[in-house]
Amino acid sequence: MTRHRVGGRGPAALVAAVVAIALPLFGLALLLGVPRLDLHWAHHPAHFWLVLGTATLSAVLAYTTGDAAARRGDARLSHVSLAFLASSGFLGLHALATPGVLLDESNVGFAVATPIGVAVGSLFAVRSTTEFAGSAAVAEVALTRRLRWVLVAAMVLWGAVSLLRLPPLNGLPTQVESLPVLVAVPGVLLYVVAAWRYARLWRARRDGVLLAVCTAYILLAEALVAMALATTWRIAWWEWHVLLLVAFGLVVVGARRSWHEERFAGLYLDDTAAGHREASVLFADLQGFTTFSEGHAPAEVTAMLNDYFSVAVPAALRHGGDVDRIIGDALMVTFNKRGDQPDHALRAVRAGLALQEATGRVAERHSGWPRFRVGVNTGPISVGLLGTHGGRTHTVIGDTVNTASRIEGQAPAGGVAIGPATLEAIPGARTTPLGTLQLKGKAEPVETYLVLALEPDPSAPTSDLA
């Protein structure tokens, strides 16, 4: 198991989590055990803003976790995002059920939306605890993309059926807002199972966001219990509304305490945090950049770099590359970092040629500007998190990366150089030998080649074809 010693590992964080879990249970038991304490309080504006605010918080979490999942190709984070999305969408519908705010009277479909959404979220929560790797992880990420659209469509359909008062929702009592016990029990069990598995993961990694998600799942389970047992407009009924807010708020706090570049790294699958891939790496830098910098003002150098990168980066992204870093005049782009690009070598070379074409047009307008040289190498790499709180990055390392950098140094200005493994992966390419590289630690020199042309890419714009 990969260990991420980041934050949220101290006893204070654990104590806070235990208190957050225990207090609502104690309060609910007290209110249900002593009915005279479970006072009636009906305040429609407070209900509307509480639910809408909670839905917004959950929506923000759904978006941020979904964005991180897409960038890293992480199946666990994808399912966590869907759990937040289910709660968010149905919570939004529930807010609309508040009488006298947006609707004249309570709508039963909107009223029962939250219990349904939270219960559906438990399915994604427990699914997120599965450890995926390799092709299974890639397939699972693709599945979650489809499930996202299915979930959105289901929420839109639920809203339409509710507004039109169609079956089966039209047959429910107008004041119903509780969750049937038969529906609540599976949801509670699934959240508890998910929380238990996240607790075990937290013990190994000790990351604050993991503890926050673990605690949030238990609070969501408690909210389902309150939904099944509480009476509308009683304090116990208000409790589950607050529980949802606290659950999502804890995850936000846990993420905020993480380093901003990898806020949800603690949730990554082992294969995302420390995996191995066959990948292609592209390096590009400006030949003669040092001489140019010495003879020009810093503002001119900055303007030159921005003009170049404004076309170089999109050229790499168009072919599916992930910009790993930009340091000075140097650009590093990876292909197949998520394991979902079997044609990564071809993509990398096409990106290199497109980059040279785009930056060449910029150079034509500025006589005397240095030109990019590009190197591409293909081979095994390690994908992982480097650094700790205050400085973390998700990057690739290995001999393939180092060799790509050295191959780039062999390329002429305006050209794309590749290694033998890349050449083998792009049959039909026209190349010419550039010579050999003698690399430290390697008994045999590495042959390098200059790419002259590739077979046309039917899916790319004409201007991107070599």
Coordinates of C-alpha atoms in Angstrom, one line a residue:
M1 CA 0.0 0.0 0.0
T2 CA 1.3 3.4 -0.9
R3 CA 1.9 5.7 2.0
H4 CA 1.1 9.4 1.8
R5 CA 2.3 11.1 5.0
V6 CA 0.6 14.5 4.4
G7 CA -1.8 15.7 6.9
G8 CA -4.7 14.8 9.2
R9 CA -2.6 12.1 10.9
G10 CA -2.5 13.5 14.4
P11 CA -4.6 12.5 17.4
A12 CA -6.5 15.8 17.2
A13 CA -7.9 15.0 13.8
L14 CA -9.0 11.6 14.9
V15 CA -10.6 12.9 18.1
A16 CA -12.5 15.6 16.0
A17 CA -13.7 12.9 13.7
V18 CA -14.9 10.7 16.5
V19 CA -16.8 13.7 18.1
A20 CA -18.3 14.6 14.8
I21 CA -19.6 11.0 14.5
A22 CA -20.8 10.4 18.1
L23 CA -22.6 13.7 18.8
P24 CA -25.2 13.4 16.1
L25 CA -26.0 9.8 17.1
F26 CA -26.3 10.8 20.7
G27 CA -28.5 13.8 19.8
L28 CA -30.8 11.8 17.6
A29 CA -31.2 9.0 20.2
L30 CA -32.0 11.7 22.8
L31 CA -34.6 13.4 20.7
L32 CA -36.3 10.2 19.7
G33 CA -36.1 8.8 23.2
V34 CA -37.5 11.9 24.8
P35 CA -40.2 13.2 22.4
R36 CA -40.9 16.4 24.4
L37 CA -37.4 17.6 23.5
D38 CA -38.1 17.1 19.8
L39 CA -39.7 20.4 19.3
H40 CA -41.6 21.5 16.2
W41 CA -40.1 24.3 14.2
A42 CA -41.3 25.1 10.7
H43 CA -39.3 27.9 9.0
H44 CA -39.5 27.7 5.2
P45 CA -36.8 30.2 4.3
A46 CA -34.3 28.6 6.7
H47 CA -35.0 25.2 5.1
F48 CA -34.6 26.5 1.6
W49 CA -31.3 28.2 2.2
L50 CA -29.9 25.4 4.3
V51 CA -30.7 22.8 1.7
L52 CA -29.7 25.0 -1.3
G53 CA -26.4 25.8 0.4
T54 CA -25.7 22.2 1.1
A55 CA -26.5 21.2 -2.5
T56 CA -24.1 23.9 -3.7
L57 CA -21.4 22.6 -1.5
S58 CA -21.9 19.1 -2.7
A59 CA -21.9 20.3 -6.3
V60 CA -18.6 22.0 -5.8
L61 CA -17.2 18.8 -4.4
A62 CA -18.6 16.8 -7.3
Y63 CA -17.0 19.2 -9.8
T64 CA -13.6 19.4 -8.1
T65 CA -13.3 15.7 -7.5
G66 CA -14.5 14.9 -11.0
D67 CA -12.0 17.3 -12.5
A68 CA -9.2 15.7 -10.5
A69 CA -10.4 12.3 -11.5
A70 CA -10.4 13.2 -15.2
R71 CA -6.9 14.7 -15.0
R72 CA -5.4 11.7 -13.2
G73 CA -7.7 9.0 -14.7
D74 CA -8.5 7.8 -11.2
A75 CA -11.5 5.4 -10.9
R76 CA -11.9 5.8 -7.1
L77 CA -12.1 9.6 -7.3
S78 CA -14.5 9.3 -10.2
H79 CA -17.0 7.3 -8.0
V80 CA -16.5 9.7 -5.1
S81 CA -17.5 12.5 -7.5
L82 CA -20.6 10.6 -8.5
A83 CA -21.6 10.1 -4.9
F84 CA -21.4 13.9 -4.4
L85 CA -23.3 14.5 -7.6
A86 CA -26.1 12.3 -6.6
S87 CA -26.6 14.1 -3.3
S88 CA -26.1 17.5 -4.9
G89 CA -28.7 17.1 -7.7
F90 CA -31.4 15.6 -5.6
L91 CA -30.7 18.1 -2.8
G92 CA -31.3 20.9 -5.3
L93 CA -34.7 19.4 -6.1
H94 CA -35.4 19.1 -2.4
A95 CA -34.8 22.8 -1.9
L96 CA -37.4 23.5 -4.6
A97 CA -40.0 21.6 -2.4
T98 CA -39.9 24.3 0.2
P99 CA -43.5 25.7 0.2
G100 CA -43.8 29.5 -0.4
V101 CA -40.3 30.0 -1.7
L102 CA -40.3 29.0 -5.4
L103 CA -43.4 26.8 -5.4
D104 CA -46.7 27.6 -3.9
E105 CA -47.1 24.3 -2.2
S106 CA -45.0 21.3 -1.3
N107 CA -44.2 18.9 -4.2
V108 CA -43.9 15.3 -3.1
G109 CA -41.4 14.4 -5.7
F110 CA -39.1 17.2 -4.7
A111 CA -39.7 16.4 -1.0
V112 CA -38.5 12.9 -1.2
A113 CA -35.6 13.7 -3.6
T114 CA -32.9 14.0 -0.9
P115 CA -33.4 10.6 0.7
I116 CA -33.3 9.1 -2.8
G117 CA -30.2 11.0 -3.8
V118 CA -28.2 10.2 -0.6
A119 CA -29.2 6.5 -0.9
V120 CA -28.1 6.4 -4.5
G121 CA -24.8 8.0 -3.5
S122 CA -24.1 5.1 -1.2
L123 CA -23.8 2.8 -4.2
F124 CA -21.0 5.0 -5.6
A125 CA -19.4 5.4 -2.2
V126 CA -18.9 1.7 -1.7
R127 CA -17.8 1.2 -5.3
S128 CA -15.1 3.8 -4.8
T129 CA -13.4 1.5 -2.3
T130 CA -12.6 -1.1 -5.0
E131 CA -8.9 -1.1 -5.9
F132 CA -8.6 -0.9 -9.7
A133 CA -5.4 -1.1 -11.7
G134 CA -4.3 -1.2 -15.3
S135 CA -6.9 -1.8 -18.0
A136 CA -9.6 -2.4 -15.4
A137 CA -9.0 1.1 -14.0
V138 CA -9.2 2.6 -17.5
A139 CA -12.5 0.8 -18.2
E140 CA -13.9 1.9 -14.9
V141 CA -13.2 5.6 -15.6
A142 CA -14.9 5.2 -19.0
L143 CA -17.9 3.6 -17.2
T144 CA -18.1 6.5 -14.7
R145 CA -18.3 9.0 -17.6
R146 CA -21.4 7.2 -18.9
L147 CA -22.8 6.9 -15.4
R148 CA -22.5 10.7 -14.9
W149 CA -24.8 11.3 -17.8
V150 CA -27.2 8.6 -16.7
L151 CA -27.3 10.2 -13.3
V152 CA -27.9 13.7 -14.7
A153 CA -30.7 12.4 -17.0
A154 CA -32.3 10.6 -14.0
M155 CA -32.3 13.8 -12.0
V156 CA -33.9 15.8 -14.9
L157 CA -36.5 13.0 -15.4
W158 CA -37.2 13.0 -11.6
G159 CA -37.8 16.8 -11.7
A160 CA -40.1 16.5 -14.7
V161 CA -42.2 13.7 -13.3
S162 CA -42.4 15.6 -10.0
L163 CA -43.5 18.9 -11.6
L164 CA -46.1 17.1 -13.8
R165 CA -47.2 15.0 -10.8
L166 CA -47.0 11.8 -12.9
P167 CA -47.0 8.2 -11.5
P168 CA -45.7 6.8 -9.3
L169 CA -44.9 10.0 -7.4
N170 CA -48.5 11.3 -7.7
G171 CA -49.7 8.4 -5.5
L172 CA -47.6 9.4 -2.5
P173 CA -49.0 11.5 0.4
T174 CA -48.3 15.2 -0.1
Q175 CA -46.6 15.5 3.3
V176 CA -44.2 12.5 2.9
E177 CA -40.6 13.4 3.3
S178 CA -39.1 10.4 5.1
L179 CA -37.2 7.5 3.7
P180 CA -38.7 4.0 4.0
V181 CA -36.7 1.8 6.3
L182 CA -36.3 -0.8 3.7
V183 CA -34.5 1.7 1.5
A184 CA -32.6 3.3 4.4
V185 CA -31.1 0.1 5.7
P186 CA -29.1 -0.9 2.5
G187 CA -27.9 2.7 2.2
V188 CA -26.7 2.9 5.8
L189 CA -24.9 -0.4 5.5
L190 CA -23.2 0.6 2.2
Y191 CA -22.0 3.9 3.7
V192 CA -20.7 2.1 6.8
V193 CA -18.8 -0.5 4.7
A194 CA -17.3 2.4 2.6
A195 CA -16.3 4.3 5.8
W196 CA -14.7 1.2 7.3
R197 CA -12.6 0.6 4.1
Y198 CA -11.6 4.3 4.0
A199 CA -10.6 4.1 7.7
R200 CA -8.3 1.2 6.9
L201 CA -6.9 3.2 4.0
W202 CA -6.4 6.2 6.3
R203 CA -4.4 4.1 8.8
A204 CA -2.0 3.3 6.0
R205 CA -1.8 6.7 4.4
R206 CA -2.7 9.1 7.2
D207 CA -4.0 11.8 4.8
G208 CA -6.5 14.3 6.1
V209 CA -8.9 14.2 3.1
L210 CA -9.2 10.4 3.6
L211 CA -10.3 10.9 7.2
A212 CA -12.7 13.6 6.1
V213 CA -14.3 11.4 3.5
C214 CA -14.5 8.5 6.0
T215 CA -16.2 10.7 8.5
A216 CA -18.5 12.2 5.9
Y217 CA -19.7 8.7 4.8
I218 CA -20.6 7.8 8.4
L219 CA -22.5 11.1 8.8
L220 CA -24.4 10.4 5.6
A221 CA -25.3 7.0 7.1
E222 CA -26.6 8.8 10.2
A223 CA -28.5 11.2 8.0
L224 CA -30.3 8.2 6.4
V225 CA -31.2 6.9 9.8
A226 CA -32.7 10.3 10.8
M227 CA -34.6 10.5 7.5
A228 CA -36.2 7.1 8.2
L229 CA -37.1 7.9 11.9
A230 CA -37.7 11.7 12.1
T231 CA -41.0 13.6 11.7
T232 CA -41.2 16.5 9.4
W233 CA -40.3 20.0 10.9
R234 CA -39.1 18.4 14.2
I235 CA -35.6 19.1 15.5
A236 CA -34.7 15.5 14.6
W237 CA -35.8 16.2 11.1
W238 CA -33.7 19.3 10.9
E239 CA -30.7 17.2 12.2
W240 CA -30.3 15.2 9.0
H241 CA -30.3 18.5 7.0
V242 CA -27.4 19.7 9.2
L243 CA -25.7 16.3 9.0
L244 CA -25.5 16.6 5.2
L245 CA -24.0 20.1 5.5
V246 CA -21.4 19.0 8.0
A247 CA -20.5 15.9 6.0
F248 CA -19.8 17.8 2.8
G249 CA -18.2 20.6 4.8
L250 CA -15.7 18.2 6.4
V251 CA -14.5 17.1 2.9
V252 CA -14.1 20.7 1.8
V253 CA -12.0 21.4 4.9
G254 CA -9.9 18.2 4.4
A255 CA -9.3 19.2 0.8
R256 CA -8.4 22.8 1.7
R257 CA -5.8 21.5 4.2
S258 CA -4.2 19.5 1.4
W259 CA -1.6 21.0 -1.0
H260 CA -3.6 22.8 -3.7
E261 CA -2.0 21.1 -6.7
E262 CA -3.0 17.6 -5.5
R263 CA -5.9 18.2 -3.1
F264 CA -7.4 14.8 -3.4
A265 CA -4.1 12.8 -3.7
G266 CA -5.0 10.9 -0.5
L267 CA -7.9 9.3 -2.4
Y268 CA -5.9 8.2 -5.4
L269 CA -5.8 4.5 -6.2
D270 CA -2.4 2.8 -5.7
D271 CA -2.0 2.6 -9.5
T272 CA -2.5 6.4 -9.8
A273 CA -0.3 7.3 -6.8
A274 CA 2.5 4.8 -7.7
G275 CA 1.9 2.9 -10.9
H276 CA 3.9 1.8 -13.9
R277 CA 3.1 2.4 -17.6
E278 CA 4.4 2.1 -21.0
A279 CA 4.4 5.8 -22.1
S280 CA 6.0 8.4 -24.4
V281 CA 7.6 11.5 -23.2
L282 CA 8.2 14.7 -25.2
F283 CA 10.8 17.3 -24.3
A284 CA 11.2 20.6 -26.1
D285 CA 13.4 23.6 -25.5
L286 CA 14.8 26.6 -27.4
Q287 CA 18.2 26.2 -29.0
G288 CA 20.1 29.4 -28.3
F289 CA 17.8 30.5 -25.5
T290 CA 20.7 31.5 -23.2
T291 CA 22.3 33.7 -25.8
F292 CA 19.0 35.3 -26.6
S293 CA 18.3 36.0 -22.9
E294 CA 21.7 37.6 -22.3
G295 CA 21.1 40.1 -25.2
H296 CA 17.5 41.1 -24.3
A297 CA 15.6 42.6 -21.5
P298 CA 13.7 40.2 -19.2
A299 CA 10.3 41.6 -20.4
E300 CA 11.3 40.8 -24.0
V301 CA 12.3 37.3 -23.1
T302 CA 9.0 36.8 -21.2
A303 CA 7.0 38.0 -24.2
M304 CA 8.9 35.7 -26.5
L305 CA 8.3 32.7 -24.3
N306 CA 4.6 33.5 -23.9
D307 CA 4.2 33.9 -27.7
Y308 CA 5.8 30.5 -28.2
F309 CA 4.0 28.6 -25.4
S310 CA 0.6 30.1 -26.4
V311 CA 0.8 27.9 -29.5
A312 CA 3.1 25.1 -28.4
V313 CA 1.0 24.0 -25.4
P314 CA -2.3 23.8 -27.4
A315 CA -0.5 21.8 -30.1
A316 CA 0.5 19.2 -27.5
L317 CA -2.9 19.1 -25.9
R318 CA -4.7 18.6 -29.2
H319 CA -3.0 15.2 -29.5
G320 CA -3.8 14.1 -26.0
G321 CA -0.7 15.2 -24.2
D322 CA -0.4 16.1 -20.5
V323 CA 1.8 19.1 -19.9
D324 CA 3.9 17.8 -17.0
R325 CA 5.9 21.0 -16.5
I326 CA 7.3 24.2 -18.0
I327 CA 10.7 25.3 -16.7
G328 CA 12.1 28.4 -18.3
D329 CA 12.2 27.6 -22.0
A330 CA 11.7 23.9 -21.5
L331 CA 8.4 22.0 -22.0
M332 CA 7.8 18.4 -20.9
V333 CA 4.7 16.5 -22.1
T334 CA 3.6 13.0 -21.3
F335 CA 1.4 10.6 -23.3
N336 CA -0.4 7.6 -21.8
K337 CA 0.1 8.8 -18.2
R338 CA -3.4 7.5 -17.3
G339 CA -2.9 4.3 -19.3
D340 CA -5.7 5.1 -21.8
Q341 CA -3.6 5.9 -24.9
P342 CA -2.4 2.7 -26.6
D343 CA -1.2 4.8 -29.6
H344 CA 0.9 7.1 -27.3
A345 CA 4.0 7.0 -29.4
L346 CA 2.2 8.2 -32.5
R347 CA 0.4 10.9 -30.5
A348 CA 3.7 12.2 -29.1
V349 CA 5.4 12.4 -32.5
R350 CA 2.4 14.1 -34.1
A351 CA 2.3 16.5 -31.2
G352 CA 6.0 17.2 -31.7
L353 CA 5.5 17.9 -35.4
A354 CA 2.5 20.1 -34.7
L355 CA 4.4 22.0 -32.1
Q356 CA 7.2 22.7 -34.6
E357 CA 4.7 23.8 -37.3
A358 CA 2.9 26.2 -34.9
T359 CA 6.0 27.7 -33.3
G360 CA 7.6 27.9 -36.8
R361 CA 4.9 30.3 -37.9
V362 CA 5.6 32.4 -34.8
A363 CA 9.4 32.4 -35.6
E364 CA 8.7 33.6 -39.1
R365 CA 7.3 36.8 -37.7
H366 CA 10.2 37.4 -35.4
S367 CA 13.6 37.3 -37.1
G368 CA 16.3 36.3 -34.6
W369 CA 14.2 34.4 -32.2
P370 CA 15.5 30.9 -31.2
R371 CA 13.7 27.8 -32.4
F372 CA 12.4 24.8 -30.5
R373 CA 14.0 21.4 -30.8
V374 CA 11.9 18.4 -29.8
G375 CA 12.8 14.9 -28.5
V376 CA 10.5 12.0 -28.0
N377 CA 11.2 8.7 -26.3
T378 CA 9.0 5.7 -25.5
G379 CA 9.4 3.1 -22.8
P380 CA 8.4 2.1 -19.2
I381 CA 7.9 4.9 -16.7
S382 CA 6.8 5.2 -13.1
V383 CA 3.8 7.4 -12.3
G384 CA 3.6 8.8 -8.9
L385 CA 3.3 11.6 -6.3
L386 CA 6.5 13.4 -5.4
G387 CA 6.9 15.7 -2.4
T388 CA 4.7 16.3 0.6
H389 CA 2.5 19.0 2.1
G390 CA 3.6 22.4 0.8
G391 CA 5.0 21.0 -2.5
R392 CA 3.4 18.0 -4.2
T393 CA 3.2 17.1 -7.9
H394 CA 2.0 14.1 -9.9
T395 CA 4.7 13.3 -12.4
V396 CA 6.5 10.6 -14.2
I397 CA 10.1 9.4 -13.6
G398 CA 12.4 6.8 -14.9
D399 CA 15.1 6.2 -17.5
T400 CA 12.6 6.8 -20.3
V401 CA 12.2 10.4 -19.2
N402 CA 15.9 11.0 -18.8
T403 CA 16.6 9.5 -22.3
A404 CA 13.9 11.7 -23.8
S405 CA 15.7 14.8 -22.5
R406 CA 19.0 13.6 -24.0
I407 CA 17.4 12.8 -27.4
E408 CA 15.9 16.3 -27.5
G409 CA 19.5 17.6 -27.3
Q410 CA 20.3 15.7 -30.5
A411 CA 17.5 17.3 -32.5
P412 CA 18.2 20.3 -34.8
A413 CA 16.3 23.5 -34.4
G414 CA 12.8 23.0 -35.8
G415 CA 13.2 19.2 -35.9
V416 CA 11.7 16.3 -33.9
A417 CA 14.2 13.5 -32.8
I418 CA 13.0 10.1 -31.6
G419 CA 14.6 7.0 -30.1
P420 CA 14.4 3.5 -31.4
A421 CA 11.5 2.4 -29.3
T422 CA 9.4 5.3 -30.6
L423 CA 10.4 4.5 -34.2
E424 CA 9.4 0.9 -33.8
A425 CA 5.9 2.0 -32.6
I426 CA 5.2 4.3 -35.6
P427 CA 5.6 2.1 -38.7
G428 CA 5.4 4.1 -41.9
A429 CA 7.3 7.1 -40.6
R430 CA 10.0 8.6 -42.8
T431 CA 13.1 9.3 -40.8
T432 CA 16.8 9.9 -41.2
P433 CA 19.5 8.8 -38.7
L434 CA 20.9 11.5 -36.4
G435 CA 23.6 9.5 -34.8
T436 CA 24.0 7.8 -31.4
L437 CA 23.8 8.8 -27.8
Q438 CA 26.2 7.3 -25.3
L439 CA 24.2 7.3 -22.0
K440 CA 25.6 6.7 -18.6
G441 CA 24.7 3.3 -17.2
K442 CA 24.0 1.9 -20.7
A443 CA 26.4 -0.5 -22.3
E444 CA 25.1 0.1 -25.9
P445 CA 24.6 3.6 -27.4
V446 CA 21.1 4.8 -28.2
E447 CA 20.3 5.4 -31.9
T448 CA 18.4 8.6 -32.6
Y449 CA 16.4 9.6 -35.7
L450 CA 15.0 12.8 -37.2
V451 CA 11.3 12.5 -38.2
L452 CA 10.7 13.7 -41.8
A453 CA 7.1 12.8 -42.2
L454 CA 4.3 10.6 -40.9
E455 CA 1.3 9.1 -42.5
P456 CA -1.6 11.6 -42.5
D457 CA -3.8 11.6 -39.5
P458 CA -7.4 11.5 -40.8
S459 CA -8.8 12.8 -37.4
A460 CA -6.5 15.9 -37.3
P461 CA -6.8 19.3 -39.0
T462 CA -4.8 19.6 -42.2
S463 CA -2.4 22.1 -40.6
D464 CA -1.4 19.5 -38.0
L465 CA -0.3 16.9 -40.5
A466 CA 3.3 16.3 -41.2

